[in-house]
């Protein structure tokens, strides 16, 4: 069955995430001034693949914010960042892919600390100035000798031209890197992200690293607002990762404030790239729910409908089956009184069109609140990939 038009192959190619007015794109491998990155292969993934990366601020000062998964089975690196990191002054982050270091007990926690400390030593920083992030298979102990060799090599390789290697080093099942660099009003913003599966953030994203030379007076407020309109609005499979981490570092070297909307636009564009790269995905849909009694009700319905395997397979098959949408919305509000949900309240006609980015609209007819969610379809390839993930 044909998937429809090809998914957008540029960062700002989506109908829902255009390049902001007055901004222009630089090479996506470019890092914001005052930042360097490096990468190396430690043999954690397949032989020869880069799987360790580091990004650091070399400017005189830095203001930062970090958001971490709400998953109760949070991985060791997340716990290290929660408990032993100067979250407002993060100068560097060391990352590995191929192993999540999650559900690995006290040894896993000690390994994350060792990884962090090795990077700090190599970069000449205090350990609490270095964040640590990991992604990959859950429940497998790290091969520390290999990993520490990769940490040393990645730190030795840092430079202003290291953005492309860093963006590659953080990938797991991703089909392509997700990075961008944009400039507006004398400010540069660079972002590298990864994510394809285990995707329904409960706070932020999978892994995402943001650098800017702008002045940011309240990095946490700025980051939370941008994330609320981007990574909090996506789902691939309704699964919250154990390792979700998003880090914003601002050097202030430009002497200019971060232009309004610049961070929001960049994160939304990359969030949509993540959904488009959902494991086996061929289409991205925007599900818009209106007429709810509260924001919480609208959110519940949007996520229940958007994560329904019946709705997601209809998205894949270009089947405008509004009955599946009505069923899922009714399930979300079980026990409540709803107006009958039929074609007058559900617009699923774009599902039948060849576009890779259809929109679904659902009016609950109960109030004034609304919510939206970006979701991928569910394909044969998703089952194949995830049934063979560790074998």
mmCIF file of N, CA and C in Angstrom, residues 104-219:
data_model
loop_
_atom_site.group_PDB
_atom_site.id
_atom_site.type_symbol
_atom_site.label_atom_id
_atom_site.label_comp_id
_atom_site.label_asym_id
_atom_site.label_seq_id
_atom_site.Cartn_x
_atom_site.Cartn_y
_atom_site.Cartn_z
ATOM 1 N N UNK A 104 19.716 -1.131 35.835
ATOM 2 C CA UNK A 104 21.030 -1.772 35.992
ATOM 3 C C UNK A 104 21.543 -1.659 37.424
ATOM 4 N N UNK A 105 20.677 -1.273 38.360
ATOM 5 C CA UNK A 105 21.020 -1.295 39.773
ATOM 6 C C UNK A 105 22.078 -0.292 40.175
ATOM 7 N N UNK A 106 22.672 -0.553 41.345
ATOM 8 C CA UNK A 106 23.676 0.356 41.888
ATOM 9 C C UNK A 106 24.932 0.405 41.027
ATOM 10 N N UNK A 107 25.247 -0.725 40.346
ATOM 11 C CA UNK A 107 26.406 -0.711 39.475
ATOM 12 C C UNK A 107 26.187 0.240 38.306
ATOM 13 N N UNK A 108 24.964 0.256 37.782
ATOM 14 C CA UNK A 108 24.654 1.177 36.701
ATOM 15 C C UNK A 108 24.801 2.627 37.127
ATOM 16 N N UNK A 109 24.388 2.925 38.353
ATOM 17 C CA UNK A 109 24.527 4.280 38.873
ATOM 18 C C UNK A 109 26.009 4.648 39.014
ATOM 19 N N UNK A 110 26.795 3.724 39.536
ATOM 20 C CA UNK A 110 28.236 3.968 39.664
ATOM 21 C C UNK A 110 28.882 4.146 38.299
ATOM 22 N N UNK A 111 28.423 3.390 37.310
ATOM 23 C CA UNK A 111 28.978 3.508 35.961
ATOM 24 C C UNK A 111 28.665 4.870 35.348
ATOM 25 N N UNK A 112 27.443 5.367 35.567
ATOM 26 C CA UNK A 112 27.079 6.690 35.044
ATOM 27 C C UNK A 112 27.946 7.770 35.681
ATOM 28 N N UNK A 113 28.208 7.634 36.977
ATOM 29 C CA UNK A 113 29.079 8.589 37.657
ATOM 30 C C UNK A 113 30.499 8.509 37.101
ATOM 31 N N UNK A 114 30.985 7.285 36.870
ATOM 32 C CA UNK A 114 32.331 7.117 36.313
ATOM 33 C C UNK A 114 32.441 7.740 34.928
ATOM 34 N N UNK A 115 31.419 7.572 34.130
ATOM 35 C CA UNK A 115 31.396 8.160 32.793
ATOM 36 C C UNK A 115 31.426 9.684 32.882
ATOM 37 N N UNK A 116 30.600 10.230 33.773
ATOM 38 C CA UNK A 116 30.558 11.680 33.981
ATOM 39 C C UNK A 116 31.903 12.200 34.470
ATOM 40 N N UNK A 117 32.484 11.514 35.450
ATOM 41 C CA UNK A 117 33.744 11.965 36.028
ATOM 42 C C UNK A 117 34.890 11.899 35.017
ATOM 43 N N UNK A 118 34.897 10.859 34.179
ATOM 44 C CA UNK A 118 35.944 10.734 33.162
ATOM 45 C C UNK A 118 35.873 11.889 32.173
ATOM 46 N N UNK A 119 34.651 12.263 31.773
ATOM 47 C CA UNK A 119 34.496 13.388 30.856
ATOM 48 C C UNK A 119 34.924 14.691 31.514
ATOM 49 N N UNK A 120 34.550 14.880 32.774
ATOM 50 C CA UNK A 120 34.919 16.100 33.490
ATOM 51 C C UNK A 120 36.438 16.236 33.567
ATOM 52 N N UNK A 121 37.112 15.134 33.894
ATOM 53 C CA UNK A 121 38.568 15.155 33.992
ATOM 54 C C UNK A 121 39.204 15.491 32.647
ATOM 55 N N UNK A 122 38.713 14.865 31.571
ATOM 56 C CA UNK A 122 39.280 15.083 30.249
ATOM 57 C C UNK A 122 39.067 16.511 29.764
ATOM 58 N N UNK A 123 37.968 17.131 30.193
ATOM 59 C CA UNK A 123 37.633 18.481 29.737
ATOM 60 C C UNK A 123 38.109 19.558 30.697
ATOM 61 N N UNK A 124 38.670 19.173 31.837
ATOM 62 C CA UNK A 124 39.132 20.149 32.812
ATOM 63 C C UNK A 124 38.006 20.859 33.529
ATOM 64 N N UNK A 125 36.896 20.135 33.791
ATOM 65 C CA UNK A 125 35.724 20.718 34.440
ATOM 66 C C UNK A 125 35.449 20.031 35.768
ATOM 67 N N UNK A 126 34.645 20.669 36.599
ATOM 68 C CA UNK A 126 34.164 20.033 37.812
ATOM 69 C C UNK A 126 33.077 19.023 37.449
ATOM 70 N N UNK A 127 33.021 17.867 38.133
ATOM 71 C CA UNK A 127 32.005 16.860 37.793
ATOM 72 C C UNK A 127 30.578 17.398 37.787
ATOM 73 N N UNK A 128 30.253 18.304 38.691
ATOM 74 C CA UNK A 128 28.884 18.812 38.771
ATOM 75 C C UNK A 128 28.562 19.800 37.650
ATOM 76 N N UNK A 129 29.544 20.119 36.819
ATOM 77 C CA UNK A 129 29.315 20.955 35.643
ATOM 78 C C UNK A 129 29.025 20.119 34.399
ATOM 79 N N UNK A 130 29.058 18.786 34.533
ATOM 80 C CA UNK A 130 28.913 17.885 33.388
ATOM 81 C C UNK A 130 27.672 17.024 33.551
ATOM 82 N N UNK A 131 26.750 17.132 32.595
ATOM 83 C CA UNK A 131 25.577 16.263 32.560
ATOM 84 C C UNK A 131 25.940 14.958 31.849
ATOM 85 N N UNK A 132 25.172 13.912 32.126
ATOM 86 C CA UNK A 132 25.399 12.627 31.473
ATOM 87 C C UNK A 132 24.058 12.131 30.942
ATOM 88 N N UNK A 133 24.072 11.581 29.733
ATOM 89 C CA UNK A 133 22.849 11.059 29.111
ATOM 90 C C UNK A 133 23.197 9.778 28.373
ATOM 91 N N UNK A 134 22.264 8.828 28.370
ATOM 92 C CA UNK A 134 22.489 7.548 27.700
ATOM 93 C C UNK A 134 21.181 7.094 27.057
ATOM 94 N N UNK A 135 21.287 6.288 26.005
ATOM 95 C CA UNK A 135 20.103 5.816 25.296
ATOM 96 C C UNK A 135 20.403 4.498 24.604
ATOM 97 N N UNK A 136 19.410 3.611 24.556
ATOM 98 C CA UNK A 136 19.609 2.313 23.919
ATOM 99 C C UNK A 136 18.857 1.225 24.639
ATOM 100 N N UNK A 137 19.434 0.038 24.682
ATOM 101 C CA UNK A 137 18.781 -1.127 25.273
ATOM 102 C C UNK A 137 18.728 -1.007 26.792
ATOM 103 N N UNK A 138 17.583 -1.371 27.371
ATOM 104 C CA UNK A 138 17.368 -1.331 28.819
ATOM 105 C C UNK A 138 17.789 -2.662 29.448
ATOM 106 N N UNK A 139 18.371 -2.585 30.651
ATOM 107 C CA UNK A 139 18.627 -3.784 31.435
ATOM 108 C C UNK A 139 19.923 -4.499 31.136
ATOM 109 N N UNK A 140 20.806 -3.883 30.371
ATOM 110 C CA UNK A 140 22.084 -4.502 30.013
ATOM 111 C C UNK A 140 23.222 -3.701 30.641
ATOM 112 N N UNK A 141 24.124 -4.340 31.396
ATOM 113 C CA UNK A 141 25.236 -3.608 32.003
ATOM 114 C C UNK A 141 26.151 -2.994 30.937
ATOM 115 N N UNK A 142 26.717 -1.859 31.265
ATOM 116 C CA UNK A 142 27.660 -1.200 30.368
ATOM 117 C C UNK A 142 28.997 -1.945 30.334
ATOM 118 N N UNK A 143 29.632 -1.930 29.181
ATOM 119 C CA UNK A 143 31.011 -2.418 29.072
ATOM 120 C C UNK A 143 31.918 -1.207 29.311
ATOM 121 N N UNK A 144 32.301 -1.031 30.572
ATOM 122 C CA UNK A 144 32.913 0.233 30.979
ATOM 123 C C UNK A 144 34.292 0.476 30.372
ATOM 124 N N UNK A 145 35.062 -0.557 30.167
ATOM 125 C CA UNK A 145 36.381 -0.329 29.577
ATOM 126 C C UNK A 145 36.242 0.276 28.187
ATOM 127 N N UNK A 146 35.331 -0.296 27.404
ATOM 128 C CA UNK A 146 35.079 0.258 26.066
ATOM 129 C C UNK A 146 34.532 1.676 26.153
ATOM 130 N N UNK A 147 33.552 1.852 27.030
ATOM 131 C CA UNK A 147 32.884 3.145 27.120
ATOM 132 C C UNK A 147 33.856 4.239 27.545
ATOM 133 N N UNK A 148 34.672 3.986 28.546
ATOM 134 C CA UNK A 148 35.597 5.017 29.021
ATOM 135 C C UNK A 148 36.642 5.350 27.967
ATOM 136 N N UNK A 149 37.022 4.364 27.157
ATOM 137 C CA UNK A 149 37.903 4.656 26.035
ATOM 138 C C UNK A 149 37.240 5.580 25.030
ATOM 139 N N UNK A 150 35.943 5.348 24.789
ATOM 140 C CA UNK A 150 35.192 6.222 23.895
ATOM 141 C C UNK A 150 35.023 7.620 24.455
ATOM 142 N N UNK A 151 34.807 7.724 25.764
ATOM 143 C CA UNK A 151 34.690 9.038 26.405
ATOM 144 C C UNK A 151 35.983 9.833 26.220
ATOM 145 N N UNK A 152 37.101 9.183 26.470
ATOM 146 C CA UNK A 152 38.400 9.857 26.316
ATOM 147 C C UNK A 152 38.602 10.311 24.873
ATOM 148 N N UNK A 153 38.269 9.450 23.907
ATOM 149 C CA UNK A 153 38.458 9.792 22.497
ATOM 150 C C UNK A 153 37.535 10.922 22.067
ATOM 151 N N UNK A 154 36.277 10.890 22.518
ATOM 152 C CA UNK A 154 35.330 11.938 22.140
ATOM 153 C C UNK A 154 35.749 13.288 22.710
ATOM 154 N N UNK A 155 36.209 13.290 23.961
ATOM 155 C CA UNK A 155 36.643 14.544 24.581
ATOM 156 C C UNK A 155 37.896 15.090 23.897
ATOM 157 N N UNK A 156 38.764 14.197 23.435
ATOM 158 C CA UNK A 156 39.971 14.639 22.734
ATOM 159 C C UNK A 156 39.652 15.215 21.362
ATOM 160 N N UNK A 157 38.487 14.848 20.831
ATOM 161 C CA UNK A 157 38.119 15.258 19.467
ATOM 162 C C UNK A 157 37.275 16.528 19.420
ATOM 163 N N UNK A 158 36.964 17.143 20.560
ATOM 164 C CA UNK A 158 36.049 18.287 20.550
ATOM 165 C C UNK A 158 36.607 19.435 19.714
ATOM 166 N N UNK A 159 35.692 20.072 18.997
ATOM 167 C CA UNK A 159 36.058 21.218 18.185
ATOM 168 C C UNK A 159 34.818 21.869 17.626
ATOM 169 N N UNK A 160 34.985 23.029 17.041
ATOM 170 C CA UNK A 160 33.846 23.779 16.501
ATOM 171 C C UNK A 160 33.167 23.059 15.343
ATOM 172 N N UNK A 161 33.875 22.110 14.697
ATOM 173 C CA UNK A 161 33.313 21.385 13.556
ATOM 174 C C UNK A 161 32.733 20.028 13.949
ATOM 175 N N UNK A 162 32.529 19.800 15.234
ATOM 176 C CA UNK A 162 32.108 18.479 15.685
ATOM 177 C C UNK A 162 30.615 18.238 15.743
ATOM 178 N N UNK A 163 29.815 19.175 15.264
ATOM 179 C CA UNK A 163 28.363 19.045 15.389
ATOM 180 C C UNK A 163 27.780 17.849 14.675
ATOM 181 N N UNK A 164 28.245 17.572 13.455
ATOM 182 C CA UNK A 164 27.689 16.460 12.680
ATOM 183 C C UNK A 164 27.977 15.127 13.363
ATOM 184 N N UNK A 165 29.187 14.939 13.832
ATOM 185 C CA UNK A 165 29.530 13.699 14.510
ATOM 186 C C UNK A 165 28.743 13.515 15.789
ATOM 187 N N UNK A 166 28.546 14.599 16.528
ATOM 188 C CA UNK A 166 27.761 14.519 17.757
ATOM 189 C C UNK A 166 26.321 14.112 17.458
ATOM 190 N N UNK A 167 25.712 14.714 16.423
ATOM 191 C CA UNK A 167 24.337 14.386 16.057
ATOM 192 C C UNK A 167 24.196 12.917 15.663
ATOM 193 N N UNK A 168 25.221 12.341 15.046
ATOM 194 C CA UNK A 168 25.213 10.922 14.686
ATOM 195 C C UNK A 168 25.416 10.041 15.912
ATOM 196 N N UNK A 169 26.241 10.483 16.846
ATOM 197 C CA UNK A 169 26.612 9.648 17.989
ATOM 198 C C UNK A 169 25.449 9.360 18.918
ATOM 199 N N UNK A 170 24.412 10.194 18.920
ATOM 200 C CA UNK A 170 23.313 10.022 19.869
ATOM 201 C C UNK A 170 22.169 9.168 19.319
ATOM 202 N N UNK A 171 22.264 8.682 18.077
ATOM 203 C CA UNK A 171 21.165 7.963 17.437
ATOM 204 C C UNK A 171 21.115 6.497 17.866
ATOM 205 N N UNK A 172 19.897 5.930 17.858
ATOM 206 C CA UNK A 172 19.727 4.484 18.057
ATOM 207 C C UNK A 172 18.974 3.909 16.859
ATOM 208 N N UNK A 173 17.644 3.765 16.957
ATOM 209 C CA UNK A 173 16.881 3.235 15.819
ATOM 210 C C UNK A 173 16.497 4.326 14.821
ATOM 211 N N UNK A 174 16.947 5.528 15.038
ATOM 212 C CA UNK A 174 16.658 6.642 14.121
ATOM 213 C C UNK A 174 17.141 6.307 12.710
ATOM 214 N N UNK A 175 16.346 6.717 11.723
ATOM 215 C CA UNK A 175 16.752 6.535 10.328
ATOM 216 C C UNK A 175 17.628 7.682 9.839
ATOM 217 N N UNK A 176 17.586 8.810 10.539
ATOM 218 C CA UNK A 176 18.372 9.962 10.109
ATOM 219 C C UNK A 176 18.624 10.878 11.307
ATOM 220 N N UNK A 177 19.723 11.670 11.255
ATOM 221 C CA UNK A 177 19.992 12.631 12.335
ATOM 222 C C UNK A 177 18.934 13.727 12.346
ATOM 223 N N UNK A 178 18.777 14.343 13.496
ATOM 224 C CA UNK A 178 17.828 15.443 13.647
ATOM 225 C C UNK A 178 18.565 16.620 14.286
ATOM 226 N N UNK A 179 18.914 17.577 13.456
ATOM 227 C CA UNK A 179 19.637 18.733 13.972
ATOM 228 C C UNK A 179 19.304 19.947 13.123
ATOM 229 N N UNK A 180 19.523 21.119 13.691
ATOM 230 C CA UNK A 180 19.327 22.350 12.932
ATOM 231 C C UNK A 180 20.167 23.455 13.555
ATOM 232 N N UNK A 181 20.407 24.472 12.773
ATOM 233 C CA UNK A 181 21.055 25.679 13.273
ATOM 234 C C UNK A 181 20.393 26.857 12.566
ATOM 235 N N UNK A 182 19.848 27.776 13.342
ATOM 236 C CA UNK A 182 19.164 28.924 12.766
ATOM 237 C C UNK A 182 19.687 30.200 13.410
ATOM 238 N N UNK A 183 19.565 31.292 12.652
ATOM 239 C CA UNK A 183 20.090 32.583 13.079
ATOM 240 C C UNK A 183 19.016 33.637 12.874
ATOM 241 N N UNK A 184 18.880 34.529 13.840
ATOM 242 C CA UNK A 184 17.922 35.640 13.732
ATOM 243 C C UNK A 184 18.355 36.750 14.681
ATOM 244 N N UNK A 185 18.280 37.980 14.219
ATOM 245 C CA UNK A 185 18.572 39.165 15.049
ATOM 246 C C UNK A 185 19.914 39.058 15.764
ATOM 247 N N UNK A 186 20.924 38.519 15.082
ATOM 248 C CA UNK A 186 22.255 38.438 15.664
ATOM 249 C C UNK A 186 22.449 37.338 16.673
ATOM 250 N N UNK A 187 21.490 36.419 16.756
ATOM 251 C CA UNK A 187 21.546 35.292 17.702
ATOM 252 C C UNK A 187 21.565 33.983 16.923
ATOM 253 N N UNK A 188 22.355 33.024 17.368
ATOM 254 C CA UNK A 188 22.419 31.704 16.740
ATOM 255 C C UNK A 188 21.928 30.646 17.722
ATOM 256 N N UNK A 189 21.145 29.715 17.204
ATOM 257 C CA UNK A 189 20.590 28.615 18.008
ATOM 258 C C UNK A 189 20.870 27.312 17.275
ATOM 259 N N UNK A 190 21.535 26.372 17.922
ATOM 260 C CA UNK A 190 21.780 25.056 17.328
ATOM 261 C C UNK A 190 21.152 23.982 18.217
ATOM 262 N N UNK A 191 20.629 22.923 17.576
ATOM 263 C CA UNK A 191 19.928 21.862 18.307
ATOM 264 C C UNK A 191 20.257 20.520 17.683
ATOM 265 N N UNK A 192 20.481 19.509 18.539
ATOM 266 C CA UNK A 192 20.633 18.124 18.092
ATOM 267 C C UNK A 192 19.678 17.267 18.927
ATOM 268 N N UNK A 193 18.930 16.394 18.262
ATOM 269 C CA UNK A 193 17.960 15.564 18.970
ATOM 270 C C UNK A 193 17.983 14.150 18.419
ATOM 271 N N UNK A 194 17.438 13.211 19.192
ATOM 272 C CA UNK A 194 17.259 11.852 18.715
ATOM 273 C C UNK A 194 15.939 11.319 19.260
ATOM 274 N N UNK A 195 15.372 10.377 18.522
ATOM 275 C CA UNK A 195 14.152 9.738 18.972
ATOM 276 C C UNK A 195 13.424 9.128 17.796
ATOM 277 N N UNK A 196 12.897 7.923 18.007
ATOM 278 C CA UNK A 196 12.108 7.256 16.976
ATOM 279 C C UNK A 196 11.082 6.320 17.618
ATOM 280 N N UNK A 197 11.480 5.648 18.692
ATOM 281 C CA UNK A 197 10.567 4.750 19.390
ATOM 282 C C UNK A 197 10.563 5.043 20.875
ATOM 283 N N UNK A 198 9.682 4.366 21.621
ATOM 284 C CA UNK A 198 9.441 4.643 23.037
ATOM 285 C C UNK A 198 9.198 6.140 23.214
ATOM 286 N N UNK A 199 8.144 6.599 22.519
ATOM 287 C CA UNK A 199 7.942 8.025 22.345
ATOM 288 C C UNK A 199 6.579 8.494 22.815
ATOM 289 N N UNK A 200 6.476 8.913 24.060
ATOM 290 C CA UNK A 200 5.400 9.799 24.492
ATOM 291 C C UNK A 200 5.899 10.527 25.722
ATOM 292 N N UNK A 201 6.634 11.601 25.506
ATOM 293 C CA UNK A 201 7.234 12.297 26.645
ATOM 294 C C UNK A 201 6.188 12.712 27.671
ATOM 295 N N UNK A 202 6.570 12.654 28.935
ATOM 296 C CA UNK A 202 5.699 13.118 29.998
ATOM 297 C C UNK A 202 6.223 14.412 30.566
ATOM 298 N N UNK A 203 7.170 15.018 29.893
ATOM 299 C CA UNK A 203 7.736 16.286 30.333
ATOM 300 C C UNK A 203 8.444 16.972 29.185
ATOM 301 N N UNK A 204 9.159 16.231 28.367
ATOM 302 C CA UNK A 204 10.040 16.871 27.389
ATOM 303 C C UNK A 204 10.319 15.925 26.240
ATOM 304 N N UNK A 205 11.574 15.621 26.000
ATOM 305 C CA UNK A 205 11.904 14.809 24.830
ATOM 306 C C UNK A 205 12.718 13.588 25.190
ATOM 307 N N UNK A 206 13.179 12.890 24.177
ATOM 308 C CA UNK A 206 14.017 11.713 24.311
ATOM 309 C C UNK A 206 15.418 12.171 24.690
ATOM 310 N N UNK A 207 16.214 12.550 23.722
ATOM 311 C CA UNK A 207 17.443 13.271 23.998
ATOM 312 C C UNK A 207 17.452 14.503 23.104
ATOM 313 N N UNK A 208 17.737 15.654 23.679
ATOM 314 C CA UNK A 208 17.803 16.881 22.891
ATOM 315 C C UNK A 208 18.781 17.833 23.560
ATOM 316 N N UNK A 209 19.665 18.414 22.746
ATOM 317 C CA UNK A 209 20.705 19.299 23.253
ATOM 318 C C UNK A 209 20.637 20.613 22.474
ATOM 319 N N UNK A 210 20.543 21.711 23.201
ATOM 320 C CA UNK A 210 20.305 23.028 22.609
ATOM 321 C C UNK A 210 21.420 23.966 23.046
ATOM 322 N N UNK A 211 22.011 24.664 22.083
ATOM 323 C CA UNK A 211 23.053 25.637 22.380
ATOM 324 C C UNK A 211 22.690 26.980 21.742
ATOM 325 N N UNK A 212 22.948 28.053 22.455
ATOM 326 C CA UNK A 212 22.717 29.376 21.892
ATOM 327 C C UNK A 212 23.698 30.378 22.484
ATOM 328 N N UNK A 213 24.029 31.403 21.687
ATOM 329 C CA UNK A 213 24.860 32.489 22.191
ATOM 330 C C UNK A 213 24.007 33.654 22.685
ATOM 331 N N UNK A 214 22.703 33.427 22.855
ATOM 332 C CA UNK A 214 21.791 34.465 23.321
ATOM 333 C C UNK A 214 21.887 34.631 24.841
ATOM 334 N N UNK A 215 21.415 35.777 25.304
ATOM 335 C CA UNK A 215 21.204 35.991 26.733
ATOM 336 C C UNK A 215 19.857 35.385 27.105
ATOM 337 N N UNK A 216 19.835 34.489 28.068
ATOM 338 C CA UNK A 216 18.588 33.866 28.525
ATOM 339 C C UNK A 216 18.531 34.031 30.040
ATOM 340 N N UNK A 217 17.668 34.905 30.508
ATOM 341 C CA UNK A 217 17.642 35.235 31.941
ATOM 342 C C UNK A 217 17.049 34.123 32.784
ATOM 343 N N UNK A 218 16.094 33.379 32.236
ATOM 344 C CA UNK A 218 15.461 32.285 32.978
ATOM 345 C C UNK A 218 15.408 31.060 32.068
ATOM 346 N N UNK A 219 16.505 30.301 31.973
ATOM 347 C CA UNK A 219 16.550 29.177 31.032
ATOM 348 C C UNK A 219 15.475 28.130 31.282
#
